[in-house]
Short mmCIF file of C-alpha atoms and ligand atoms in Angstrom, two decimals:
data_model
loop_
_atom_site.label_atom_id
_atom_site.label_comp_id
_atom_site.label_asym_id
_atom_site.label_seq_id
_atom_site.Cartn_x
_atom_site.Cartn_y
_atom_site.Cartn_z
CA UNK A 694 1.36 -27.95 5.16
CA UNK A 695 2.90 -24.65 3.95
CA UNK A 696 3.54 -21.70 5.59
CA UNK A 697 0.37 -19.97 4.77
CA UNK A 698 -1.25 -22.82 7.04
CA UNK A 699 0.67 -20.80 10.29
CA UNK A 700 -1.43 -18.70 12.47
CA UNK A 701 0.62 -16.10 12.22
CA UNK A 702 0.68 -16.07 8.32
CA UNK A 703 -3.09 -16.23 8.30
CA UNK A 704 -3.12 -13.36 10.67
CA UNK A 705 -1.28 -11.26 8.83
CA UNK A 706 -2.95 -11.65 5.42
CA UNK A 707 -6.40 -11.20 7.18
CA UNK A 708 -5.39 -7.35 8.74
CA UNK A 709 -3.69 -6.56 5.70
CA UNK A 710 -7.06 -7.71 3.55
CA UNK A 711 -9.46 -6.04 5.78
CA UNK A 712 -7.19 -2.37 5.01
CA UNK A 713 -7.84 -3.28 1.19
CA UNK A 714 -11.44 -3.35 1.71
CA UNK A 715 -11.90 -0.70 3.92
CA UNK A 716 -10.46 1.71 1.03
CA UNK A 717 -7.09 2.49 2.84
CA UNK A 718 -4.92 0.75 0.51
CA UNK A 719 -5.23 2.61 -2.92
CA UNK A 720 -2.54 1.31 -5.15
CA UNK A 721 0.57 0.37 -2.91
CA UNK A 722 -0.66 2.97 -0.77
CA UNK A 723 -0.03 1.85 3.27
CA UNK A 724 2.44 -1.04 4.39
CA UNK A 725 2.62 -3.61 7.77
CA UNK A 726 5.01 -4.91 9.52
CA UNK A 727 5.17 -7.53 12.75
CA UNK A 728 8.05 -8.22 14.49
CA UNK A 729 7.87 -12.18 15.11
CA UNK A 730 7.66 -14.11 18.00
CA UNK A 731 10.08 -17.02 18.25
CA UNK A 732 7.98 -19.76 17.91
CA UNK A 733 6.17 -17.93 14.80
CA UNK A 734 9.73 -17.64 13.63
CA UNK A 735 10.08 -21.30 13.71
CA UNK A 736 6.78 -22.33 12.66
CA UNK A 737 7.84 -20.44 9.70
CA UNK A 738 11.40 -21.44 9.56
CA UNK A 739 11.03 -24.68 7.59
CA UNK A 740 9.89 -22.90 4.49
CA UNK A 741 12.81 -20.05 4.64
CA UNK A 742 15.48 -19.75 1.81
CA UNK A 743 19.08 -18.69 2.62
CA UNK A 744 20.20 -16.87 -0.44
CA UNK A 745 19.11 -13.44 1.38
CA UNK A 746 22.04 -10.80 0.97
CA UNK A 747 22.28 -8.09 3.73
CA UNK A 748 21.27 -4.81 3.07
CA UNK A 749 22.44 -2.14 5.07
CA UNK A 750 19.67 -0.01 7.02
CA UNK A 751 21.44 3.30 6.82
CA UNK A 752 20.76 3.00 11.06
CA UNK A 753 21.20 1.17 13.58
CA UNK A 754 18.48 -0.87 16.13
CA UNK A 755 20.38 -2.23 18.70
CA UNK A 756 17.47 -3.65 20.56
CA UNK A 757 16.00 -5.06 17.22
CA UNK A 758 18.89 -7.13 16.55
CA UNK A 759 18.09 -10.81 15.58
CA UNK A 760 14.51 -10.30 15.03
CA UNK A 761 12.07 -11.14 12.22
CA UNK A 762 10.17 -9.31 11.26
CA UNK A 763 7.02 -9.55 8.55
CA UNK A 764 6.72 -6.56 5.58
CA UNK A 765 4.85 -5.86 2.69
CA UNK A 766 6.82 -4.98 -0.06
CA UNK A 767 7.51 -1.92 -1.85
CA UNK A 768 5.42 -1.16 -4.73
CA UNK A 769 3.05 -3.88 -3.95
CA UNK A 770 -0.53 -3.72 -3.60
CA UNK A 771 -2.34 -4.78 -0.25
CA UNK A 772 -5.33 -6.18 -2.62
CA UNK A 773 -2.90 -9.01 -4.18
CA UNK A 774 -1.93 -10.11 -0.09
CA UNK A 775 -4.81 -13.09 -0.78
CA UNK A 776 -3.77 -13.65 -3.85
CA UNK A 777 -0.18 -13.58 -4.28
CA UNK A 778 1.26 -13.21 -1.19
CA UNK A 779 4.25 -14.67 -1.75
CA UNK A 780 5.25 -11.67 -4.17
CA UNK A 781 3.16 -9.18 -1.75
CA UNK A 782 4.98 -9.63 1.49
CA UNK A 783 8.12 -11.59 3.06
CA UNK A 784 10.11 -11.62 5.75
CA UNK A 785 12.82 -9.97 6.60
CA UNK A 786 16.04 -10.90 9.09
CA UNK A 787 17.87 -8.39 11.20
CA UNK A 788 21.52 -9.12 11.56
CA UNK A 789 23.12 -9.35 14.82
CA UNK A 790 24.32 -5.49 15.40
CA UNK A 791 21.50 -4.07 14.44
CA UNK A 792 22.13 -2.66 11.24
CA UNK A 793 21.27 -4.39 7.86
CA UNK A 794 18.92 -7.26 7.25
CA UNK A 795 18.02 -10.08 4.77
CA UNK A 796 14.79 -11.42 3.35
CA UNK A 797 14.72 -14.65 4.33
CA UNK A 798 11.21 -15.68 2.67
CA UNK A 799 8.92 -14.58 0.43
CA UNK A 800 8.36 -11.09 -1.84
CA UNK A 801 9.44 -12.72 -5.19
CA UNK A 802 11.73 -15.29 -4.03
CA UNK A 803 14.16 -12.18 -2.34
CA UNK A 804 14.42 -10.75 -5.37
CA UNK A 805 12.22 -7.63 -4.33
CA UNK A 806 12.34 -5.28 -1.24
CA UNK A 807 10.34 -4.70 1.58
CA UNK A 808 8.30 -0.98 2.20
CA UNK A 809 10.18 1.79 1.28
CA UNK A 810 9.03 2.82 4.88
CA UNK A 811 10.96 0.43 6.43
CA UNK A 812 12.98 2.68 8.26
CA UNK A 813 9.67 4.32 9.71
CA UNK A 814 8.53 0.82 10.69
CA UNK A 815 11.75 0.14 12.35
CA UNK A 816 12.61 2.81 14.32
CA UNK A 817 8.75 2.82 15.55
CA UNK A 818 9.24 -0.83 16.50
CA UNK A 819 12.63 0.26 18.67
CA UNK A 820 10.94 2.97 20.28
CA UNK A 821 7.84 0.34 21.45
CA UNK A 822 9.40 -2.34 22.24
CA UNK A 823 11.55 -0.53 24.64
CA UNK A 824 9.30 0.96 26.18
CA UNK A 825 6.54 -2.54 26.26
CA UNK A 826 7.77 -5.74 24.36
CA UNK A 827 4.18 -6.90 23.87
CA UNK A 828 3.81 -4.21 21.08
CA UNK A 829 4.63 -5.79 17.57
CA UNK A 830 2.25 -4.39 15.18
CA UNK A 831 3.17 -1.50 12.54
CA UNK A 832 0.48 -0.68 10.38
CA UNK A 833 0.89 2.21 7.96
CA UNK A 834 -2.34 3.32 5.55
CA UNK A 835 -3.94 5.73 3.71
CA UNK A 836 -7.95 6.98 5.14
CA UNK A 837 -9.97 9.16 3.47
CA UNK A 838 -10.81 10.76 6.48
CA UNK A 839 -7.68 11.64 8.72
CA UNK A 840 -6.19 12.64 5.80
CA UNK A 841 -9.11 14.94 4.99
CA UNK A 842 -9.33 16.45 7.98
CA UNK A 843 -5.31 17.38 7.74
CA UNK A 844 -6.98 20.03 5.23
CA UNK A 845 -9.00 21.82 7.76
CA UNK A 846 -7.75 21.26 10.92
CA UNK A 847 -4.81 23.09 12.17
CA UNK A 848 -1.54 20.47 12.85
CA UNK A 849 -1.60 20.09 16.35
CA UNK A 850 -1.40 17.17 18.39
CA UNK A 851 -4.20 18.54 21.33
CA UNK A 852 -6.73 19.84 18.64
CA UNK A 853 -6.78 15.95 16.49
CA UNK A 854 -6.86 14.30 19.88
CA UNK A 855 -10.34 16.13 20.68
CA UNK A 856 -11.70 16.56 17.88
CA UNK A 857 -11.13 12.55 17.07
CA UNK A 858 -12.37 12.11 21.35
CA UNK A 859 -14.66 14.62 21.71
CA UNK A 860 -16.75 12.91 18.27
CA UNK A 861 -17.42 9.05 19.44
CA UNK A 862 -17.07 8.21 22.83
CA UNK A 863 -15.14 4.93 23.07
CA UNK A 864 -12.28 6.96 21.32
CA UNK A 865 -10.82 8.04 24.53
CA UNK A 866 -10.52 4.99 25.61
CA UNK A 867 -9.07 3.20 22.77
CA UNK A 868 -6.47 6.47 22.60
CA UNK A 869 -6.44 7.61 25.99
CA UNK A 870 -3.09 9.28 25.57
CA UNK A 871 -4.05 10.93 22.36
CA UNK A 872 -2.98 11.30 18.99
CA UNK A 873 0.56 12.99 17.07
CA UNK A 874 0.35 15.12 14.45
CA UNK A 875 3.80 15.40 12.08
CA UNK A 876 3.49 18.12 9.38
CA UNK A 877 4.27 17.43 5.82
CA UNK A 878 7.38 15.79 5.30
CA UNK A 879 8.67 13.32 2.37
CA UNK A 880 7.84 10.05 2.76
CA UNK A 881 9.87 7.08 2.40
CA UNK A 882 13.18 7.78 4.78
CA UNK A 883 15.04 8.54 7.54
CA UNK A 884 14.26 11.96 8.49
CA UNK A 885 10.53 11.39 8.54
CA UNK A 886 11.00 7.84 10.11
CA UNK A 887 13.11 9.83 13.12
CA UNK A 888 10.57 12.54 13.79
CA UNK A 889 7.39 9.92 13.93
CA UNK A 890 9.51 7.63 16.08
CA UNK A 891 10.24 10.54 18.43
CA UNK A 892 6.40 10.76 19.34
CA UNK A 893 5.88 6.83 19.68
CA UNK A 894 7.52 6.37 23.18
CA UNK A 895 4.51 8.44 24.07
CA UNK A 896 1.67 8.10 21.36
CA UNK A 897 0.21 4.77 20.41
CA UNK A 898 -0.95 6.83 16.78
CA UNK A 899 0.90 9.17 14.42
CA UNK A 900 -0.83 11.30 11.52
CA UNK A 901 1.50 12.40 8.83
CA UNK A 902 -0.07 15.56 6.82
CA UNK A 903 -1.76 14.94 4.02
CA UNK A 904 -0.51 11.15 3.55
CA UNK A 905 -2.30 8.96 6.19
CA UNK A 906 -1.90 7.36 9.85
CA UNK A 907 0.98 5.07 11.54
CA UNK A 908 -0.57 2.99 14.27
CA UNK A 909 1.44 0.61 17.07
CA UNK A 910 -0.45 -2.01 18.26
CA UNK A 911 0.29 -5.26 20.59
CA UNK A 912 -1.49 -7.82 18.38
CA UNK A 913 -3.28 -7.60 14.64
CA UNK A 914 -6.64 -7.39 16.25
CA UNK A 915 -5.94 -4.49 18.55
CA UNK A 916 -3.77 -2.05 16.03
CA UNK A 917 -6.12 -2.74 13.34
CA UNK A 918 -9.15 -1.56 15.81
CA UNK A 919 -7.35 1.24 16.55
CA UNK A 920 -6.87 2.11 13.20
CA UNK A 921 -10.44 1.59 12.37
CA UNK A 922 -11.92 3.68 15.69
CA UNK A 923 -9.29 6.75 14.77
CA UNK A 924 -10.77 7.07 11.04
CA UNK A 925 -14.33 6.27 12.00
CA UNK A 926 -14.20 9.43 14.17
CA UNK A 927 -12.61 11.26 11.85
CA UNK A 928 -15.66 10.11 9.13
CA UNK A 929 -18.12 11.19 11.53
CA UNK A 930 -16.60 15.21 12.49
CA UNK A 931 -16.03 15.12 9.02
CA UNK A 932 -20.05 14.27 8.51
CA UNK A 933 -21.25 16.97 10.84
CA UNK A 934 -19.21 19.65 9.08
CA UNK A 935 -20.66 18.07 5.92
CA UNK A 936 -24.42 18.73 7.11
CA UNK A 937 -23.70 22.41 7.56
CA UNK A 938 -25.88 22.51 10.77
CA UNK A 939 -24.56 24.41 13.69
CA UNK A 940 -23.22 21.68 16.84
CA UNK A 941 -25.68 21.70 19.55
CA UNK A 942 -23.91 19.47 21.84
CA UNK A 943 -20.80 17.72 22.31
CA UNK A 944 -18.74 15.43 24.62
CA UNK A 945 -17.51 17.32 27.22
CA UNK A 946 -14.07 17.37 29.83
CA UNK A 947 -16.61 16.62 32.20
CA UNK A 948 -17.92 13.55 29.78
CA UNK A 949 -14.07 12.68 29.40
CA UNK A 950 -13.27 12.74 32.91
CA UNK A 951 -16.10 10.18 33.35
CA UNK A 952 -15.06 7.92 31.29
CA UNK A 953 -11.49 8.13 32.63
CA UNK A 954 -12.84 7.26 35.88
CA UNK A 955 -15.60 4.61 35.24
CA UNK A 956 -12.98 2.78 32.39
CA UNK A 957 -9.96 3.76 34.48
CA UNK A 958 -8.01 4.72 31.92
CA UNK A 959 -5.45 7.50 32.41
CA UNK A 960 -6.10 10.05 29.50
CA UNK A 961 -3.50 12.91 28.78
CA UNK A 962 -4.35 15.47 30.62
CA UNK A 963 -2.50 18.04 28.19
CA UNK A 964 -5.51 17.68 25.85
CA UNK A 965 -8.16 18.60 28.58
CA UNK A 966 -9.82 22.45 28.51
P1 13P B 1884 5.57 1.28 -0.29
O1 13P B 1884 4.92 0.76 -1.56
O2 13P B 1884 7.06 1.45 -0.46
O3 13P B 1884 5.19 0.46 0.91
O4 13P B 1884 5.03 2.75 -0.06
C1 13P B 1884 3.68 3.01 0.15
C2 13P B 1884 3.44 4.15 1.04
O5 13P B 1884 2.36 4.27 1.57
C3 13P B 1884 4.53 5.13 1.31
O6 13P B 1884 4.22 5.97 2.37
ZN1 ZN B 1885 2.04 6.11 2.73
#
């Protein structure tokens, strides 16, 4: 046994490896993070070192004290997560007010640190699990195609959610409440972290300008299917304006307002007409 033989391990490493080959995950673009569940914790536990040092957060999570949670590291590369992940990710321990925390396995024997979007990660995991404790998933990356349409599309949260619902039609049903659009900002710390958390208590999937997508997801399955149905729409407006032809037809409110009602789903209503 070894702690790559937990479910929750292999779970991990699988999402993060199907980012990589999707193209998301240039370089050490795009980061993850899962805040455990206790028995993952101690499934894990047996393999844990306890030379961690705390490290302050520069913030506190009160409701995110105690917790584990799983990171990549910064400056790593998703594409070594098969094949070193020991060095590519580790897990990190938040102390019992909230407001440093310790690797307690993994990412070079402690000696490296997790994202530098940790903070982000965080505060987005305070502001979900508040709000539904079965949300755990963070995932943070870098798509061609939502980032391409940041370019031509003006920053607004009601004209991304249509044109990403009005292009496939499962989309409003994967996002029924839409998606968040944050302008430019720097990446990498608090200010940006507080401003994407602010939409998360009521968006499930934040854009940042020109740098990629934040998605909050239950489970790996789930967040990295949402994830993969918000870019795939965003590849396929981003085909149409590609051929140059003029659009003949289009989903429509009416089209939405079916699919509210046959999937009863309750879509946000701000982004109708
Ligand atoms: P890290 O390497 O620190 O995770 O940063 C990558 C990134 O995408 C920053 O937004
Ligand atoms: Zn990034």
């Amino acid at each position: 046994m070894s702690i790559f033989d937990t479910e929750v391990m292999k779970g991990y490493i699988r999402m993060g490896n199907e980012g990589w080959k999707q193209g998301w995950h240039e370089r050490n673009g795009g980061n993850l993070t899962y805040r455990m569940k206790a028995s993952e914790v101690e499934d894990c536990r047996p393999y844990f070192y306890d030379h961690g040092a705390w490290v302050s957060l520069g913030m506190t999570v009160e409701n995110l004290a105690g917790e584990y949670f799983m990171t990549t590291g910064t400056g790593k590369f998703f594409q070594n997560l098969v094949v070193s992940p020991e060095l590519a990710l580790g897990i990190a321990e938040i102390n019992d007010k909230g407001d440093a925390y310790r690797l307690v396995w993994g990412l070079n024997d402690g000696k490296d640190r997790p994202t530098s979007e940790f903070p982000s990660h965080l505060l987005n995991h305070s502001v979900k699990k508040a709000a539904n404790p079965d949300y755990r998933v963070i995932y943070h990356c870098h798509p061609v195609g939502v980032i391409a349409l940041t370019f031509i599309l003006p920053l607004d949260n009601k004209v991304f959610s249509r044109a990403l619902w009005c292009t496939m039609t499962e989309c409003p049903i994967i996002f029924p409440h839409g998606v968040a659009v944050i302008p430019w900002m720097m990446p990498g710390g608090l200010d940006i972290a507080k401003v994407t958390s602010g939409y998360m208590s009521e968006f499930d999937v934040a854009i940042w300008a020109h740098h990629g997508i934040f998605c909050a997801g239950t489970d790996f399955d789930n967040t990295f299917g949402l994830m993969h149905t918000v870019e795939k729409s965003a590849q396929i407006y981003l085909n149409i304006l590609h051929s140059g032809k003029p659009i003949l037809q289009t989903i429509t409110d009416e089209y939405l307002l079916a699919i509210e009602k046959d999937f009863k789903i309750t879509l946000n209503h701000e982004f109708l007409g």
